[in-house]
Amino acid sequence: YAESNQLLLLYTEKNPSSIIAFWQLIRKMGWGYEPLFDSIYNSFSNELKNEYAGRILNKKLESGKQLSVGKQFPPFQCVNRTNDKFSSAIFLKSKFTLIDFWYSGCAPCRGQFDRLKDLYKQFSNKGFEIVGISVDRDTDKKKWEDIIINDKLIWQQYWDMNGKNTKSLSINAFPTNFLIDNTGRIIA
């Protein structure tokens, strides 16, 4: 992916009016934000950037930047199984917190659970925490709850019903994980 992104940048620098390259960047944004996308976008002609699709893409890039390494994890609205709201104060309690965005119908998401359990078992007593945030639809809430119980996910679990808030941050691929330090800063 990194090589493909770099090639797209080189191409747009030589062909700033390429509509095909422009829509390629839009397609890539469908998988989520990458910092190199800003450089690619800035390489396009003002004509493309000022059209309707260009303005929308710019907004998506701005949303995606919120989750860049070095930024504070943004305020996020979701609730746990007892309807307690997620709070960024959770980061203060541990040296490192892994935020795991997932959903019940995602095989790769569930496939990572064994590895996450191992990490949690190995490092939870050393200042490491995991927080799961599901983007399940409202019709799949029972599936989400059943997976938490049946897969024995012992770390905190939250639900962003229908992925509404997750989408606003341009998170479109799952699982997506962020490592957060105790100040709430994204470090990976």
mmCIF file of C-alpha atoms in Angstrom:
data_model
loop_
_atom_site.group_PDB
_atom_site.id
_atom_site.type_symbol
_atom_site.label_atom_id
_atom_site.label_comp_id
_atom_site.label_asym_id
_atom_site.label_seq_id
_atom_site.Cartn_x
_atom_site.Cartn_y
_atom_site.Cartn_z
ATOM 1 C CA TYR A 1 0.000 0.000 0.000
ATOM 2 C CA ALA A 2 2.793 2.413 0.878
ATOM 3 C CA GLU A 3 4.416 1.868 -2.521
ATOM 4 C CA SER A 4 1.100 2.370 -4.312
ATOM 5 C CA ASN A 5 0.481 5.588 -2.365
ATOM 6 C CA GLN A 6 3.945 6.874 -3.232
ATOM 7 C CA LEU A 7 3.381 6.084 -6.917
ATOM 8 C CA LEU A 8 0.096 7.976 -6.839
ATOM 9 C CA LEU A 9 1.879 10.987 -5.371
ATOM 10 C CA LEU A 10 4.544 10.908 -8.085
ATOM 11 C CA TYR A 11 1.866 10.561 -10.743
ATOM 12 C CA THR A 12 -0.242 13.473 -9.454
ATOM 13 C CA GLU A 13 2.817 15.723 -9.243
ATOM 14 C CA LYS A 14 3.309 15.155 -12.997
ATOM 15 C CA ASN A 15 -0.421 15.036 -13.848
ATOM 16 C CA PRO A 16 -2.225 17.430 -11.477
ATOM 17 C CA SER A 17 -5.405 17.455 -13.577
ATOM 18 C CA SER A 18 -5.806 13.672 -13.735
ATOM 19 C CA ILE A 19 -9.372 12.775 -12.875
ATOM 20 C CA ILE A 20 -8.433 9.095 -12.736
ATOM 21 C CA ALA A 21 -5.743 9.800 -10.124
ATOM 22 C CA PHE A 22 -8.191 11.987 -8.213
ATOM 23 C CA TRP A 23 -10.756 9.175 -7.998
ATOM 24 C CA GLN A 24 -7.978 6.743 -7.089
ATOM 25 C CA LEU A 25 -7.290 8.885 -4.015
ATOM 26 C CA ILE A 26 -10.983 8.873 -3.169
ATOM 27 C CA ARG A 27 -10.969 5.064 -3.451
ATOM 28 C CA LYS A 28 -7.930 4.845 -1.179
ATOM 29 C CA MET A 29 -9.651 7.066 1.402
ATOM 30 C CA GLY A 30 -12.322 4.376 1.552
ATOM 31 C CA TRP A 31 -9.814 2.331 3.569
ATOM 32 C CA GLY A 32 -9.023 5.195 5.920
ATOM 33 C CA TYR A 33 -6.675 8.139 6.138
ATOM 34 C CA GLU A 34 -2.923 8.030 5.532
ATOM 35 C CA PRO A 35 -0.771 11.159 6.062
ATOM 36 C CA LEU A 36 0.633 10.896 2.526
ATOM 37 C CA PHE A 37 -2.883 11.506 1.194
ATOM 38 C CA ASP A 38 -2.528 15.200 2.088
ATOM 39 C CA SER A 39 0.485 15.535 -0.207
ATOM 40 C CA ILE A 40 -1.343 13.694 -2.977
ATOM 41 C CA TYR A 41 -4.391 15.940 -2.590
ATOM 42 C CA ASN A 42 -2.236 19.075 -2.566
ATOM 43 C CA SER A 43 -0.630 17.950 -5.855
ATOM 44 C CA PHE A 44 -3.946 18.161 -7.685
ATOM 45 C CA SER A 45 -4.939 21.230 -9.688
ATOM 46 C CA ASN A 46 -7.015 23.906 -7.990
ATOM 47 C CA GLU A 47 -9.737 23.118 -10.497
ATOM 48 C CA LEU A 48 -10.096 19.542 -9.168
ATOM 49 C CA LYS A 49 -9.747 20.585 -5.523
ATOM 50 C CA ASN A 50 -12.405 23.309 -5.867
ATOM 51 C CA GLU A 51 -15.035 21.093 -7.489
ATOM 52 C CA TYR A 52 -17.704 19.542 -5.285
ATOM 53 C CA ALA A 53 -15.909 16.174 -4.997
ATOM 54 C CA GLY A 54 -12.642 17.957 -4.226
ATOM 55 C CA ARG A 55 -14.197 19.914 -1.372
ATOM 56 C CA ILE A 56 -15.790 16.760 0.064
ATOM 57 C CA LEU A 57 -12.478 14.900 -0.187
ATOM 58 C CA ASN A 58 -10.748 17.760 1.621
ATOM 59 C CA LYS A 59 -13.268 17.462 4.472
ATOM 60 C CA LYS A 60 -12.642 13.696 4.644
ATOM 61 C CA LEU A 61 -8.888 14.304 4.798
ATOM 62 C CA GLU A 62 -9.359 16.815 7.611
ATOM 63 C CA SER A 63 -11.471 14.295 9.529
ATOM 64 C CA GLY A 64 -8.903 11.564 8.979
ATOM 65 C CA LYS A 65 -6.054 13.764 10.266
ATOM 66 C CA GLN A 66 -7.616 13.670 13.705
ATOM 67 C CA LEU A 67 -6.238 10.150 14.106
ATOM 68 C CA SER A 68 -2.651 10.827 13.048
ATOM 69 C CA VAL A 69 0.306 9.790 15.178
ATOM 70 C CA GLY A 70 1.107 12.597 17.590
ATOM 71 C CA LYS A 71 -2.477 13.895 17.801
ATOM 72 C CA GLN A 72 -4.732 13.591 20.823
ATOM 73 C CA PHE A 73 -7.324 10.856 20.451
ATOM 74 C CA PRO A 74 -10.468 12.879 19.691
ATOM 75 C CA PRO A 75 -13.535 12.982 21.898
ATOM 76 C CA PHE A 76 -15.586 9.952 21.003
ATOM 77 C CA GLN A 77 -19.185 9.088 21.748
ATOM 78 C CA CYS A 78 -20.047 5.479 22.457
ATOM 79 C CA VAL A 79 -21.362 3.446 25.380
ATOM 80 C CA ASN A 80 -20.548 0.175 27.093
ATOM 81 C CA ARG A 81 -23.007 -2.648 27.752
ATOM 82 C CA THR A 82 -24.437 -0.826 30.784
ATOM 83 C CA ASN A 83 -24.765 2.453 28.824
ATOM 84 C CA ASP A 84 -21.823 4.171 30.545
ATOM 85 C CA LYS A 85 -20.242 6.677 28.178
ATOM 86 C CA PHE A 86 -16.693 6.389 26.899
ATOM 87 C CA SER A 87 -14.365 8.978 28.411
ATOM 88 C CA SER A 88 -10.822 9.882 27.452
ATOM 89 C CA ALA A 89 -10.033 9.763 31.186
ATOM 90 C CA ILE A 90 -9.603 6.038 30.565
ATOM 91 C CA PHE A 91 -6.145 6.796 29.120
ATOM 92 C CA LEU A 92 -4.927 8.277 32.417
ATOM 93 C CA LYS A 93 -5.269 4.926 34.165
ATOM 94 C CA SER A 94 -2.675 3.056 32.066
ATOM 95 C CA LYS A 95 0.702 3.715 30.460
ATOM 96 C CA PHE A 96 -0.646 2.482 27.125
ATOM 97 C CA THR A 97 -4.139 1.781 25.817
ATOM 98 C CA LEU A 98 -4.890 -0.097 22.617
ATOM 99 C CA ILE A 99 -8.132 1.043 21.002
ATOM 100 C CA ASP A 100 -9.538 -1.748 18.830
ATOM 101 C CA PHE A 101 -12.301 -0.828 16.358
ATOM 102 C CA TRP A 102 -14.165 -3.972 15.300
ATOM 103 C CA TYR A 103 -17.588 -5.473 14.582
ATOM 104 C CA SER A 104 -19.193 -8.873 15.107
ATOM 105 C CA GLY A 105 -19.398 -9.893 11.429
ATOM 106 C CA CYS A 106 -15.712 -9.167 10.744
ATOM 107 C CA ALA A 107 -13.662 -12.386 10.580
ATOM 108 C CA PRO A 108 -10.271 -10.580 10.734
ATOM 109 C CA CYS A 109 -11.516 -8.627 13.761
ATOM 110 C CA ARG A 110 -12.432 -11.785 15.607
ATOM 111 C CA GLY A 111 -9.274 -13.465 14.335
ATOM 112 C CA GLN A 112 -7.127 -11.009 16.269
ATOM 113 C CA PHE A 113 -8.850 -11.716 19.603
ATOM 114 C CA ASP A 114 -6.548 -14.586 20.600
ATOM 115 C CA ARG A 115 -3.493 -12.364 20.050
ATOM 116 C CA LEU A 116 -5.142 -9.514 21.974
ATOM 117 C CA LYS A 117 -5.930 -11.899 24.833
ATOM 118 C CA ASP A 118 -2.267 -12.926 24.955
ATOM 119 C CA LEU A 119 -1.138 -9.285 24.977
ATOM 120 C CA TYR A 120 -3.668 -8.419 27.656
ATOM 121 C CA LYS A 121 -2.639 -11.347 29.827
ATOM 122 C CA GLN A 122 1.053 -10.519 29.416
ATOM 123 C CA PHE A 123 0.937 -6.740 29.908
ATOM 124 C CA SER A 124 -2.272 -5.709 31.704
ATOM 125 C CA ASN A 125 -0.504 -5.771 35.071
ATOM 126 C CA LYS A 126 2.295 -3.595 33.621
ATOM 127 C CA GLY A 127 0.166 -0.600 32.634
ATOM 128 C CA PHE A 128 -1.377 -1.852 29.374
ATOM 129 C CA GLU A 129 -5.109 -1.673 28.679
ATOM 130 C CA ILE A 130 -7.294 -2.604 25.726
ATOM 131 C CA VAL A 131 -10.565 -0.911 24.848
ATOM 132 C CA GLY A 132 -12.768 -2.450 22.180
ATOM 133 C CA ILE A 133 -15.127 -0.222 20.207
ATOM 134 C CA SER A 134 -17.670 -2.076 18.108
ATOM 135 C CA VAL A 135 -19.347 -0.458 15.116
ATOM 136 C CA ASP A 136 -22.120 -3.037 14.957
ATOM 137 C CA ARG A 137 -25.512 -2.019 13.638
ATOM 138 C CA ASP A 138 -28.331 -1.628 16.098
ATOM 139 C CA THR A 139 -29.820 -4.879 14.733
ATOM 140 C CA ASP A 140 -26.600 -6.717 15.691
ATOM 141 C CA LYS A 141 -26.318 -5.566 19.304
ATOM 142 C CA LYS A 142 -27.120 -9.080 20.594
ATOM 143 C CA LYS A 143 -24.376 -10.583 18.380
ATOM 144 C CA TRP A 144 -21.906 -8.019 19.779
ATOM 145 C CA GLU A 145 -22.854 -8.891 23.367
ATOM 146 C CA ASP A 146 -22.730 -12.644 22.672
ATOM 147 C CA ILE A 147 -19.225 -12.388 21.183
ATOM 148 C CA ILE A 148 -17.970 -10.480 24.229
ATOM 149 C CA ILE A 149 -19.267 -13.278 26.466
ATOM 150 C CA ASN A 150 -18.507 -16.313 24.272
ATOM 151 C CA ASP A 151 -15.035 -15.156 23.181
ATOM 152 C CA LYS A 152 -14.265 -14.142 26.784
ATOM 153 C CA LEU A 153 -13.222 -10.581 25.965
ATOM 154 C CA ILE A 154 -12.300 -9.381 29.442
ATOM 155 C CA TRP A 155 -11.176 -5.871 28.519
ATOM 156 C CA GLN A 156 -13.563 -2.943 28.274
ATOM 157 C CA GLN A 157 -16.005 -2.977 25.360
ATOM 158 C CA TYR A 158 -17.924 -0.032 23.937
ATOM 159 C CA TRP A 159 -20.474 0.254 21.160
ATOM 160 C CA ASP A 160 -20.650 2.974 18.511
ATOM 161 C CA MET A 161 -24.104 2.086 17.245
ATOM 162 C CA ASN A 162 -24.081 1.801 13.440
ATOM 163 C CA GLY A 163 -20.497 3.126 13.415
ATOM 164 C CA LYS A 164 -21.768 6.689 13.225
ATOM 165 C CA ASN A 165 -18.883 8.330 15.098
ATOM 166 C CA THR A 166 -16.293 5.961 13.657
ATOM 167 C CA LYS A 167 -17.288 6.918 10.106
ATOM 168 C CA SER A 168 -16.919 10.601 10.954
ATOM 169 C CA LEU A 169 -13.234 9.883 11.670
ATOM 170 C CA SER A 170 -12.783 8.176 8.269
ATOM 171 C CA ILE A 171 -12.252 4.739 9.819
ATOM 172 C CA ASN A 172 -13.546 2.406 7.142
ATOM 173 C CA ALA A 173 -11.378 -0.722 7.433
ATOM 174 C CA PHE A 174 -11.609 -3.236 10.251
ATOM 175 C CA PRO A 175 -10.011 -4.094 12.490
ATOM 176 C CA THR A 176 -8.363 -0.719 13.037
ATOM 177 C CA ASN A 177 -6.182 -0.233 16.107
ATOM 178 C CA PHE A 178 -4.576 2.779 17.767
ATOM 179 C CA LEU A 179 -2.021 2.764 20.569
ATOM 180 C CA ILE A 180 -2.594 5.667 22.957
ATOM 181 C CA ASP A 181 -0.270 6.891 25.719
ATOM 182 C CA ASN A 182 -1.421 7.995 29.180
ATOM 183 C CA THR A 183 -1.886 11.590 27.990
ATOM 184 C CA GLY A 184 -4.340 10.505 25.276
ATOM 185 C CA ARG A 185 -1.829 11.008 22.462
ATOM 186 C CA ILE A 186 -1.814 8.563 19.541
ATOM 187 C CA ILE A 187 1.607 6.930 19.343
ATOM 188 C CA ALA A 188 0.921 4.206 16.743
#
